[in-house]
mmCIF file of C-alpha atoms in Angstrom:
data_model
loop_
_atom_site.group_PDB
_atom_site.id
_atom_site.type_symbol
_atom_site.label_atom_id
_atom_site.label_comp_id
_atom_site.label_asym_id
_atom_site.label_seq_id
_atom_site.Cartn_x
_atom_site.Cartn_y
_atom_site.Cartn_z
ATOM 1 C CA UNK O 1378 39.107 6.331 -25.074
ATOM 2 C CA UNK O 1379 41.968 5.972 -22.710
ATOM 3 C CA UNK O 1380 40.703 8.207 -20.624
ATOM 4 C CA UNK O 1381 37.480 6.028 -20.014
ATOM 5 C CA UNK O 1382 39.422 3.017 -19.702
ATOM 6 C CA UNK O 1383 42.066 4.611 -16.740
ATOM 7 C CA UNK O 1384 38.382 5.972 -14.964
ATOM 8 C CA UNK O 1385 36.401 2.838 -14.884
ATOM 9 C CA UNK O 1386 39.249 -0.018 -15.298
ATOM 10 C CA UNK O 1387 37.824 -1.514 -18.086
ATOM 11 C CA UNK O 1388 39.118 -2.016 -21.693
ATOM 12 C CA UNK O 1389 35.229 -2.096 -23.198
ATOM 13 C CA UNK O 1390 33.135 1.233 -23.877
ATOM 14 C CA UNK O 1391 30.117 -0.013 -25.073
ATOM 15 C CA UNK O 1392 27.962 -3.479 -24.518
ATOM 16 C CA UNK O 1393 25.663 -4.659 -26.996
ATOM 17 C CA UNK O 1394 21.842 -6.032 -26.179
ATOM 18 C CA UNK O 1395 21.758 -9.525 -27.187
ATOM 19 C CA UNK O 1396 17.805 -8.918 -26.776
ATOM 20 C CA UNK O 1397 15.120 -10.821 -26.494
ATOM 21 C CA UNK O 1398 15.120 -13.197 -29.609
ATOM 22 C CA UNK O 1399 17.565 -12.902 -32.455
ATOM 23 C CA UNK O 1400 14.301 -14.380 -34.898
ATOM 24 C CA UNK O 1401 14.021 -11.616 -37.504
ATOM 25 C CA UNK O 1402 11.015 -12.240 -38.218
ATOM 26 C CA UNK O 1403 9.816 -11.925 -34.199
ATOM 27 C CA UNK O 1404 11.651 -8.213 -34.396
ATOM 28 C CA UNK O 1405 8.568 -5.947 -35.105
ATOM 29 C CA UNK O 1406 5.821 -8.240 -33.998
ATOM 30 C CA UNK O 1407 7.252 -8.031 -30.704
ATOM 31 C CA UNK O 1408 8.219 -4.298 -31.096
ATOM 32 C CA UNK O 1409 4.368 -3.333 -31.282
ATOM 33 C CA UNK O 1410 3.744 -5.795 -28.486
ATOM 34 C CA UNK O 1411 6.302 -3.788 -26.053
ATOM 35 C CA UNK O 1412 5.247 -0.664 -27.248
ATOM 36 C CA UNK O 1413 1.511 -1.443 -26.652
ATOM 37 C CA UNK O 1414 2.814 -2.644 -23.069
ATOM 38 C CA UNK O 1415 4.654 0.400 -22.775
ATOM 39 C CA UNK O 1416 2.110 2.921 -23.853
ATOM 40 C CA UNK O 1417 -0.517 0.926 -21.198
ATOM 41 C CA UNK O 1418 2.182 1.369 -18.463
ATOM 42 C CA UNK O 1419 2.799 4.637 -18.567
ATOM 43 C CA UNK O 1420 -1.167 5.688 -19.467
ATOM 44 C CA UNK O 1421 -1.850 3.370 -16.345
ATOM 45 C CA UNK O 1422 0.653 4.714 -13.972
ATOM 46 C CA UNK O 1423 0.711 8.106 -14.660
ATOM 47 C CA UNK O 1424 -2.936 8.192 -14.153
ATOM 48 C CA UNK O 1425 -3.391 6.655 -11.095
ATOM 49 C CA UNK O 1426 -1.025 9.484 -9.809
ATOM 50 C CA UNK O 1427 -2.958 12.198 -11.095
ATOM 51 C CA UNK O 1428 -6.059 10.413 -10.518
ATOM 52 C CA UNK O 1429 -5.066 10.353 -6.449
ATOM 53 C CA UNK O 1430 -3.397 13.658 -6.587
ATOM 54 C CA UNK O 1431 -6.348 15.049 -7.993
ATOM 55 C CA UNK O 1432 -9.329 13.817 -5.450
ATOM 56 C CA UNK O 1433 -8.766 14.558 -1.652
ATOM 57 C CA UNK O 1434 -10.744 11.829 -0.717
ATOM 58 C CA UNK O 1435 -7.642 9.310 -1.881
ATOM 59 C CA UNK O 1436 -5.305 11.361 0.163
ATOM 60 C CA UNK O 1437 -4.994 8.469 2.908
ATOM 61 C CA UNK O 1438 -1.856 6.400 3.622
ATOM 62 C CA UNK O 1439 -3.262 3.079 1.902
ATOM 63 C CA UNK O 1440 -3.167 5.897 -1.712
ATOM 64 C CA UNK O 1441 -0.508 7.438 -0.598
ATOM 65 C CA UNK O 1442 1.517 4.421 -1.294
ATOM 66 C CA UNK O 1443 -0.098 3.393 -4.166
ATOM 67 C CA UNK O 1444 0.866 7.145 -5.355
ATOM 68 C CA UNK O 1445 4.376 5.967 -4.980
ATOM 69 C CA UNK O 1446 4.254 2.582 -6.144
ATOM 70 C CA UNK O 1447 3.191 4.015 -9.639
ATOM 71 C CA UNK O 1448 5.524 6.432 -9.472
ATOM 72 C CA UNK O 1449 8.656 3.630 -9.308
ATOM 73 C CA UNK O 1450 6.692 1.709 -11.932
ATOM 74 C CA UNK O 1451 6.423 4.484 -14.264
ATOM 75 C CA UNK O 1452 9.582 5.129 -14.173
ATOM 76 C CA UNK O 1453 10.993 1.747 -13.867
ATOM 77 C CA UNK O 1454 9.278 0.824 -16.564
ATOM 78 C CA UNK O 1455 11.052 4.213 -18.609
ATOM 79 C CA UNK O 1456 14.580 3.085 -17.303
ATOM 80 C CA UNK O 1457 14.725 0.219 -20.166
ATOM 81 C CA UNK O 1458 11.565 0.070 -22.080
ATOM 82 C CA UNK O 1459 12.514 2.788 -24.669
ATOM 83 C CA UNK O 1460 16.060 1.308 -24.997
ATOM 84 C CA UNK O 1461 14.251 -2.079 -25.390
ATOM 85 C CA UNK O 1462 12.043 -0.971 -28.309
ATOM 86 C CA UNK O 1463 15.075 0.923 -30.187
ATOM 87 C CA UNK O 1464 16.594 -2.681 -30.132
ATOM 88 C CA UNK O 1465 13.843 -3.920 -31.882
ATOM 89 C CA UNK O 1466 14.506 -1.701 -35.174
ATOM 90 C CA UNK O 1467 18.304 -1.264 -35.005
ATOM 91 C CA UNK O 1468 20.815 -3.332 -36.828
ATOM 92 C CA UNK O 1469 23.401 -2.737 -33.790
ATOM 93 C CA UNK O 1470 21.900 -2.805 -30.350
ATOM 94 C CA UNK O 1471 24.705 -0.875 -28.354
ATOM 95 C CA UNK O 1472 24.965 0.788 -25.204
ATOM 96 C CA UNK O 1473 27.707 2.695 -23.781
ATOM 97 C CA UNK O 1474 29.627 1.631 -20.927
ATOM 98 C CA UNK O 1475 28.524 4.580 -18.330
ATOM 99 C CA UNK O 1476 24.993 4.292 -20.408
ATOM 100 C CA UNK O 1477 25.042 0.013 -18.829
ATOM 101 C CA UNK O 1478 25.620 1.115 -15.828
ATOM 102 C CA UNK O 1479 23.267 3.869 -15.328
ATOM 103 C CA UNK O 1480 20.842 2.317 -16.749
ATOM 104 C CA UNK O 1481 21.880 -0.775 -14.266
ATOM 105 C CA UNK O 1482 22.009 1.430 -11.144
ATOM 106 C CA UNK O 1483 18.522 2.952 -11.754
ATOM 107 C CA UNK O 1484 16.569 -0.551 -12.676
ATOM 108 C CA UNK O 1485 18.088 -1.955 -9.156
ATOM 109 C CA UNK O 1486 17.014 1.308 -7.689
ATOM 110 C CA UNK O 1487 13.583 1.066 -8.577
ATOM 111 C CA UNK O 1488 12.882 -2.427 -8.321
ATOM 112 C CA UNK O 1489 14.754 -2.530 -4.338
ATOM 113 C CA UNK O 1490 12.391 0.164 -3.932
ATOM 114 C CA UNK O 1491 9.313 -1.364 -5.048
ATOM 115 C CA UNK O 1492 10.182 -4.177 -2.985
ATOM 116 C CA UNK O 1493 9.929 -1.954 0.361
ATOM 117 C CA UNK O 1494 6.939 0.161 -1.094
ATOM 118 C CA UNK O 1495 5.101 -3.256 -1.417
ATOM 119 C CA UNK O 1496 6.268 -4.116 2.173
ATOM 120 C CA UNK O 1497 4.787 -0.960 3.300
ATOM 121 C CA UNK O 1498 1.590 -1.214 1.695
ATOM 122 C CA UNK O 1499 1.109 -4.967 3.888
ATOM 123 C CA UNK O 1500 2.098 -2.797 7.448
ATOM 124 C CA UNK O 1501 -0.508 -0.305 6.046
ATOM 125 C CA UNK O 1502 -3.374 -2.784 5.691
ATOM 126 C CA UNK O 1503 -2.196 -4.805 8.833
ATOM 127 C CA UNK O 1504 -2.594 -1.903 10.945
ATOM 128 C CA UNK O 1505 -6.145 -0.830 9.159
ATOM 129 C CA UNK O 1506 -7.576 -4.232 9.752
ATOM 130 C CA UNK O 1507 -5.963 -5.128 13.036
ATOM 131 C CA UNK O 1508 -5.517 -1.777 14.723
ATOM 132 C CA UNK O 1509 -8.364 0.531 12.791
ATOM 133 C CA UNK O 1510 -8.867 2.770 16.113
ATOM 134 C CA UNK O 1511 -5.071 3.572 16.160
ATOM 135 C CA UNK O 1512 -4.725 3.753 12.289
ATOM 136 C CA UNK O 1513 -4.723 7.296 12.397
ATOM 137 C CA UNK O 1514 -2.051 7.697 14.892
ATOM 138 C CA UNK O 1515 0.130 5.030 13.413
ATOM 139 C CA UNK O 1516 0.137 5.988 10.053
ATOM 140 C CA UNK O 1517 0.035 9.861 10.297
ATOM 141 C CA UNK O 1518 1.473 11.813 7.273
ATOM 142 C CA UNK O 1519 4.737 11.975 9.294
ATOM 143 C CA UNK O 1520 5.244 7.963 9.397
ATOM 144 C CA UNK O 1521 3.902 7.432 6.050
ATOM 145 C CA UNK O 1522 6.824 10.026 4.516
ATOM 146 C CA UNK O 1523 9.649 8.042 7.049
ATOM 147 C CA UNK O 1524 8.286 4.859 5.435
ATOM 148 C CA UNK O 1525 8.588 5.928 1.876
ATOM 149 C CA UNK O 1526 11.787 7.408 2.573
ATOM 150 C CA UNK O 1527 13.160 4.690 3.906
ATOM 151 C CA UNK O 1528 11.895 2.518 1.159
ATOM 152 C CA UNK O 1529 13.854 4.470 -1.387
ATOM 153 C CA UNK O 1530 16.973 4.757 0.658
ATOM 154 C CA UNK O 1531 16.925 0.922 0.831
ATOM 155 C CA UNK O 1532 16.299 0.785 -3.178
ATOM 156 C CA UNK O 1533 19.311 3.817 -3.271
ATOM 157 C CA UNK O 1534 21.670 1.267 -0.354
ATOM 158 C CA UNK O 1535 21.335 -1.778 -2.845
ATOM 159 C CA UNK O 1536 21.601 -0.097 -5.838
ATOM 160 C CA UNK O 1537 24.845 1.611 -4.728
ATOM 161 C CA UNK O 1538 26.527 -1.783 -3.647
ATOM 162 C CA UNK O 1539 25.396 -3.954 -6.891
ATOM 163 C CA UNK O 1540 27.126 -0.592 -9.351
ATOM 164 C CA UNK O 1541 29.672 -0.133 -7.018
ATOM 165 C CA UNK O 1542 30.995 -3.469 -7.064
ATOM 166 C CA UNK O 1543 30.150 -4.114 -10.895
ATOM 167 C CA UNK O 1544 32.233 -0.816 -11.822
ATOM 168 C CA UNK O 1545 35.571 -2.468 -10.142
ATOM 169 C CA UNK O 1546 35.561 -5.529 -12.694
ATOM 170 C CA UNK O 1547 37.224 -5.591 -16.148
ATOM 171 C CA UNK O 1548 35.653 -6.518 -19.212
ATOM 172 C CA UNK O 1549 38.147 -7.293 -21.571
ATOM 173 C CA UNK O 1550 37.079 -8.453 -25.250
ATOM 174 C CA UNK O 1551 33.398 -10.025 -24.178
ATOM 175 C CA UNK O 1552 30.576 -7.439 -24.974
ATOM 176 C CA UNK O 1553 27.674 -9.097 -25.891
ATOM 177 C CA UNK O 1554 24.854 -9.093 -22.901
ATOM 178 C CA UNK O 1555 22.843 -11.873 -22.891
ATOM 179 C CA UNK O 1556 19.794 -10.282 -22.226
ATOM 180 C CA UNK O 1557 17.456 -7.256 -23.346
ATOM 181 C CA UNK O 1558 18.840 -4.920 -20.180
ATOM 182 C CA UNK O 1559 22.075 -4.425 -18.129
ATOM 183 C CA UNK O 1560 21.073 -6.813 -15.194
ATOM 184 C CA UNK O 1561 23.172 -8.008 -12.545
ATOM 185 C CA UNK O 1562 24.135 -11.525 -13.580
ATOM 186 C CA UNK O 1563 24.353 -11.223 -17.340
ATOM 187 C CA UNK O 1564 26.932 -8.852 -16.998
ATOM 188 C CA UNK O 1565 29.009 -10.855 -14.339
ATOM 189 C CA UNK O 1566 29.286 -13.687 -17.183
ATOM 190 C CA UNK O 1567 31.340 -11.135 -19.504
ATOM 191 C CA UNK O 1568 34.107 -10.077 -16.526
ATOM 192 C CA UNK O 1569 37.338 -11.159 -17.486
ATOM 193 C CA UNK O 1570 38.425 -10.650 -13.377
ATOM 194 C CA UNK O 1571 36.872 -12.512 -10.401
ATOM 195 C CA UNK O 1572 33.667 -11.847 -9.560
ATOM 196 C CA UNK O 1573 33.758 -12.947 -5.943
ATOM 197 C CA UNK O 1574 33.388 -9.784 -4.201
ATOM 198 C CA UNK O 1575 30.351 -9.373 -6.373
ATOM 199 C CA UNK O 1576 28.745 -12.702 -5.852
ATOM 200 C CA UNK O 1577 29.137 -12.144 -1.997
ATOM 201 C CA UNK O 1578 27.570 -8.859 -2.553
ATOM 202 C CA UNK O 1579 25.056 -10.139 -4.639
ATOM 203 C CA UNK O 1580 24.378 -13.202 -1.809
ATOM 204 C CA UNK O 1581 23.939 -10.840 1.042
ATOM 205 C CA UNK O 1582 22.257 -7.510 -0.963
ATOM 206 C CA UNK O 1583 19.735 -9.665 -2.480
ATOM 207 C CA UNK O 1584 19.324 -12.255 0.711
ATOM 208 C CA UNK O 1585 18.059 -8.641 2.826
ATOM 209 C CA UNK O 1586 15.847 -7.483 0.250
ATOM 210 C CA UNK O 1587 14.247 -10.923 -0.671
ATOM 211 C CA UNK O 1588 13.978 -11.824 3.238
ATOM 212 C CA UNK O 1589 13.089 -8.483 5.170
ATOM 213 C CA UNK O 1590 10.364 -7.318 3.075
ATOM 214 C CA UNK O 1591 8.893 -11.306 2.374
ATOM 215 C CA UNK O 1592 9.315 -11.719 6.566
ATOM 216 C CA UNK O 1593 7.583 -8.109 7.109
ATOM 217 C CA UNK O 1594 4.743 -9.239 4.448
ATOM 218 C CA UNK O 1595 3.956 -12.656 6.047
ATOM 219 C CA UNK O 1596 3.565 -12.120 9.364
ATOM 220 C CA UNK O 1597 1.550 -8.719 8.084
ATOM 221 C CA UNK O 1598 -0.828 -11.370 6.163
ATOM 222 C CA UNK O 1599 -0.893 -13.554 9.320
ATOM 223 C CA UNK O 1600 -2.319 -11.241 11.513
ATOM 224 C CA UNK O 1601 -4.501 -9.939 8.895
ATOM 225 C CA UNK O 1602 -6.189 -13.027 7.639
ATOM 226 C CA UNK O 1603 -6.239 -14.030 11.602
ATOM 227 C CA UNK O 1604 -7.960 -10.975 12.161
ATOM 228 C CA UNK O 1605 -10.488 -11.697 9.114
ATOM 229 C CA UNK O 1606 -11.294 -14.894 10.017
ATOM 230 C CA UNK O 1607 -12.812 -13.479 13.400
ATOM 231 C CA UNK O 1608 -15.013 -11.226 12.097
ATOM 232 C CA UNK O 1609 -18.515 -12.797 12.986
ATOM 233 C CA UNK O 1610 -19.960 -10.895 9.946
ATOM 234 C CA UNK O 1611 -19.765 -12.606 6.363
ATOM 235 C CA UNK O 1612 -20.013 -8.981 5.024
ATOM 236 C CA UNK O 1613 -17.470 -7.208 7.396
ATOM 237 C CA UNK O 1614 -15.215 -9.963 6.678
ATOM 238 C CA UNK O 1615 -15.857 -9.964 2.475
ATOM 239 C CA UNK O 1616 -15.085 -6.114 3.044
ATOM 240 C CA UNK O 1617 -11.862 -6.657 4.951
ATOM 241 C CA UNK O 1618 -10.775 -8.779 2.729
ATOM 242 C CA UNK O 1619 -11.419 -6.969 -0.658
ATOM 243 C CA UNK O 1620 -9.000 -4.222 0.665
ATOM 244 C CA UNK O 1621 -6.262 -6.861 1.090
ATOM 245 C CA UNK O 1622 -6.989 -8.633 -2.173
ATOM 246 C CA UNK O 1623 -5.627 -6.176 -4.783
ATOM 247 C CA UNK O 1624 -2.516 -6.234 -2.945
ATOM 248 C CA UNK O 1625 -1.969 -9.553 -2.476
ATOM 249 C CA UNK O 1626 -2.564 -9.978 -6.505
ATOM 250 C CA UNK O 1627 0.427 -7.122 -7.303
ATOM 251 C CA UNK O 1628 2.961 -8.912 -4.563
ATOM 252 C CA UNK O 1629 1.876 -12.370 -5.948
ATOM 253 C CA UNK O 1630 2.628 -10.993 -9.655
ATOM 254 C CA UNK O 1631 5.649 -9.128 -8.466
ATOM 255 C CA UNK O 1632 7.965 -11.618 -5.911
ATOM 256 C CA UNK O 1633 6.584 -15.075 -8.088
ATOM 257 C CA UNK O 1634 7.785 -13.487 -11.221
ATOM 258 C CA UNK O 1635 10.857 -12.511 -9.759
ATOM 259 C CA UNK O 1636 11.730 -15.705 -7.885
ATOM 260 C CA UNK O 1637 10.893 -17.418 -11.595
ATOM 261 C CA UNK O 1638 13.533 -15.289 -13.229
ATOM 262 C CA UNK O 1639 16.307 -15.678 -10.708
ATOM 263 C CA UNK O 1640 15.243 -19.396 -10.726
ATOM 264 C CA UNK O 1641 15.733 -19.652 -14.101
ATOM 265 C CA UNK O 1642 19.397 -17.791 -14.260
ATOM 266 C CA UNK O 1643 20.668 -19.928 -11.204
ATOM 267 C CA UNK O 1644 19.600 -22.848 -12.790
ATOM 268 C CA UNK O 1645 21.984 -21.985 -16.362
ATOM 269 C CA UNK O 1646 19.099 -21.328 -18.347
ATOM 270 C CA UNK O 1647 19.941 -17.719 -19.436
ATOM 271 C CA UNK O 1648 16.953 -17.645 -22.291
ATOM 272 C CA UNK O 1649 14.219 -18.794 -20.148
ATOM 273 C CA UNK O 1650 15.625 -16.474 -17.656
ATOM 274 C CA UNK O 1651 15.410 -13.927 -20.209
ATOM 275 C CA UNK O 1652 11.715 -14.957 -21.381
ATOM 276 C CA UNK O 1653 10.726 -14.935 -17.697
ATOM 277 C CA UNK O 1654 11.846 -11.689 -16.681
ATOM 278 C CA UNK O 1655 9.112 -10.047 -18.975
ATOM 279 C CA UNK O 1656 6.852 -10.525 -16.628
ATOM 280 C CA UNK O 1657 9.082 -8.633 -14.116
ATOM 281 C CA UNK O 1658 10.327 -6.078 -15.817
ATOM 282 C CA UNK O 1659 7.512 -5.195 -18.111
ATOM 283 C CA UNK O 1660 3.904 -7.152 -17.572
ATOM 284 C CA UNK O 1661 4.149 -6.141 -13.513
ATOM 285 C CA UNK O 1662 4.481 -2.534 -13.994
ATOM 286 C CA UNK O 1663 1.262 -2.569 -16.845
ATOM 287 C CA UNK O 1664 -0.924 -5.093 -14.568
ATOM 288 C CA UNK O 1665 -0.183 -3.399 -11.190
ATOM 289 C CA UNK O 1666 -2.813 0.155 -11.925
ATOM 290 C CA UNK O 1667 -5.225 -2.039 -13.549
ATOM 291 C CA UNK O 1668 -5.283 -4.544 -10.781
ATOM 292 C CA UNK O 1669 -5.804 -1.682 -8.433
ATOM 293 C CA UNK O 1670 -8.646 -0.009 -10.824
ATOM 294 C CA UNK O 1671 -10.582 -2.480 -11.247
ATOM 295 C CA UNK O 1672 -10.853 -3.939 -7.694
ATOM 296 C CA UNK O 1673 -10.633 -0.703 -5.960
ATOM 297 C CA UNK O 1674 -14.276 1.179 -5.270
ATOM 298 C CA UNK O 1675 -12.527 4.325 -4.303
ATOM 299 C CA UNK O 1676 -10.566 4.827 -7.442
ATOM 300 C CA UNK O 1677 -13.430 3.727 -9.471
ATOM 301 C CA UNK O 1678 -15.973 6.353 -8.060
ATOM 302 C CA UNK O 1679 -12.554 9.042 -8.043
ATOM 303 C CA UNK O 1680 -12.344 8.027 -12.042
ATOM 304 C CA UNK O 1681 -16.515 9.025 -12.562
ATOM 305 C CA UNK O 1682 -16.276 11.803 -11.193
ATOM 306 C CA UNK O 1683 -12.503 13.207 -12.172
ATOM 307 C CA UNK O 1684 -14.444 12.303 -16.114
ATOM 308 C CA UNK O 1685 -17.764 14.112 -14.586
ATOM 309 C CA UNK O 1686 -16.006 17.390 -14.705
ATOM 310 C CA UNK O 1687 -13.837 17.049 -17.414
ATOM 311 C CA UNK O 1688 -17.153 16.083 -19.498
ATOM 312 C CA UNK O 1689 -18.340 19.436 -17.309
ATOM 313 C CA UNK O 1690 -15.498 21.778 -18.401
ATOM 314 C CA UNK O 1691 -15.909 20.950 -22.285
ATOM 315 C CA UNK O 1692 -19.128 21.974 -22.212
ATOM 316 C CA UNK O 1693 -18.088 25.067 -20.842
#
């Protein structure tokens, strides 16, 4: 025990999950709820990626984002959902120290990355729609990997900084986190040092990842519903549109949700806060393949006939 305290500077090893409610009674209503949600995410997610790694058809850069976005949402999702339903069941809802801030360093990870992959996806569509004779040039396998890439080294940059700075504080007797995850702000409320460092931190991490990717996405859609609005044809422009629209739906879900949380915690109210990041954490990642799905022609006609030849190989 020593040890851990001289490597991390910090007199508690473990934190426990206040959850979501402390209602007894709401304990295994809401664990079948989550796991439901769960078991959709990760049937979703997982296949949309083998649903576009499957068909050559979806091998374009507008999939091969979406390939990644379900990718960070599957395993976003995976990074507290299991620990989430265990909490459900258990009398003592504990997590180790290094287990916090794994689990911390991953969820930032994934969400700054989904951030970025979302911001991608808008320079994907604004250059199909604006630029469709260059779109081949512009977003050739080459810049589509540097794009990715550079999404998840911005996800790895903030995620680094936030841990970082959270593994130099000292909790003292405090363990109890306010919430149903090891998130930022909760655990800033149980330091028994100043947090400054980490509130500046927090101030300029968050301020580059809110305003880059929001800037980058705006102007994107400015251009792009410009570009719509000019197309003589009702049909062209219901076409060019319908490619935008399941996008627009999965940032909508994914920065107004998030904005509501943050709201919410800056504003004292750690239990809406809570309540409200649900839909961040866990009703995002479920929505975001169905959204997709069922507004997308290409993955619906990929889905016939991927079920076409499985139907085809069991009668075989």
């Amino acid at each position: 025990m020593m040890n851990m305290v001289a490597e991390n500077g910090s007199l508690v090893t473990e934190f426990l999950l206040a959850g979501l409610t402390d209602r007894p009674e709401l304990q295994l209503p809401l664990f079948y709820l989550f796991l439901l949600i769960y078991i959709v995410t990760v049937v979703g997610n997982f296949g949309l990626i083998t649903l576009i790694g499957l068909n050559p058809h979806l091998h374009t850069p507008m999939y091969y984002f979406l390939f990644n976005l379900s990718f960070i949402d599957l395993c976003y999702s995976s990074v507290f959902s299991p620990k989430m339903l265990m909490n459900f069941v258990s009398e003592k809802n504990a997590i180790s120290y290094v287990g916090c801030m794994i689990q911390l360093f991953l969820f930032l990870f994934f969400v700054i990355s989904e951030c970025y992959m979302l911001t991608s996806m808008a320079y994907d569509r604004y250059v199909a729609i604006c630029n469709p004779l260059l779109y081949a040039v512009t977003m050739s396998p080459q810049v589509c990997s540097v794009i990715s890439i550079a999404a998840y080294g911005m996800g790895f940059a903030g995620a680094s900084a936030h841990t970082g700075c959270m593994l130099r504080l000292t909790f003292c007797n405090a363990n109890v986190i306010n919430h149903y995850l090891c998130d930022i702000l909760p655990l800033l409320q149980l330091s028994c040092t100043s947090t400054y460092v980490n509130e500046v931190v927090v101030l300029v991490v968050v301020g580059i990842n809110i305003t880059v990717p929001s800037f980058t996405i705006l102007i994107s859609y400015v251009f792009i519903l410009t570009n719509i609005f000019n197309i003589k044809s009702t049909q062209g422009r219901s076409k060019a549109f319908s490619t935008c629209s399941s996008h627009i739906m999965a940032i909508s879900l994914f920065f107004g949700s998030a904005a509501f949380m943050y709201l919410k915690y800056s504003s004292g109210s750690m239990e809406q806060g809570k309540i409200s990041s649900v839909f961040y954490t866990n009703v995002g990642p479920m929505l975001n393949p169905i959204i997709y799905s069922l507004r997308n022609k290409d993955v619906k006609v990929a889905l016939r006939k991927s079920l076409i030849k499985f139907q085809r190989k069991e009668k075989f």
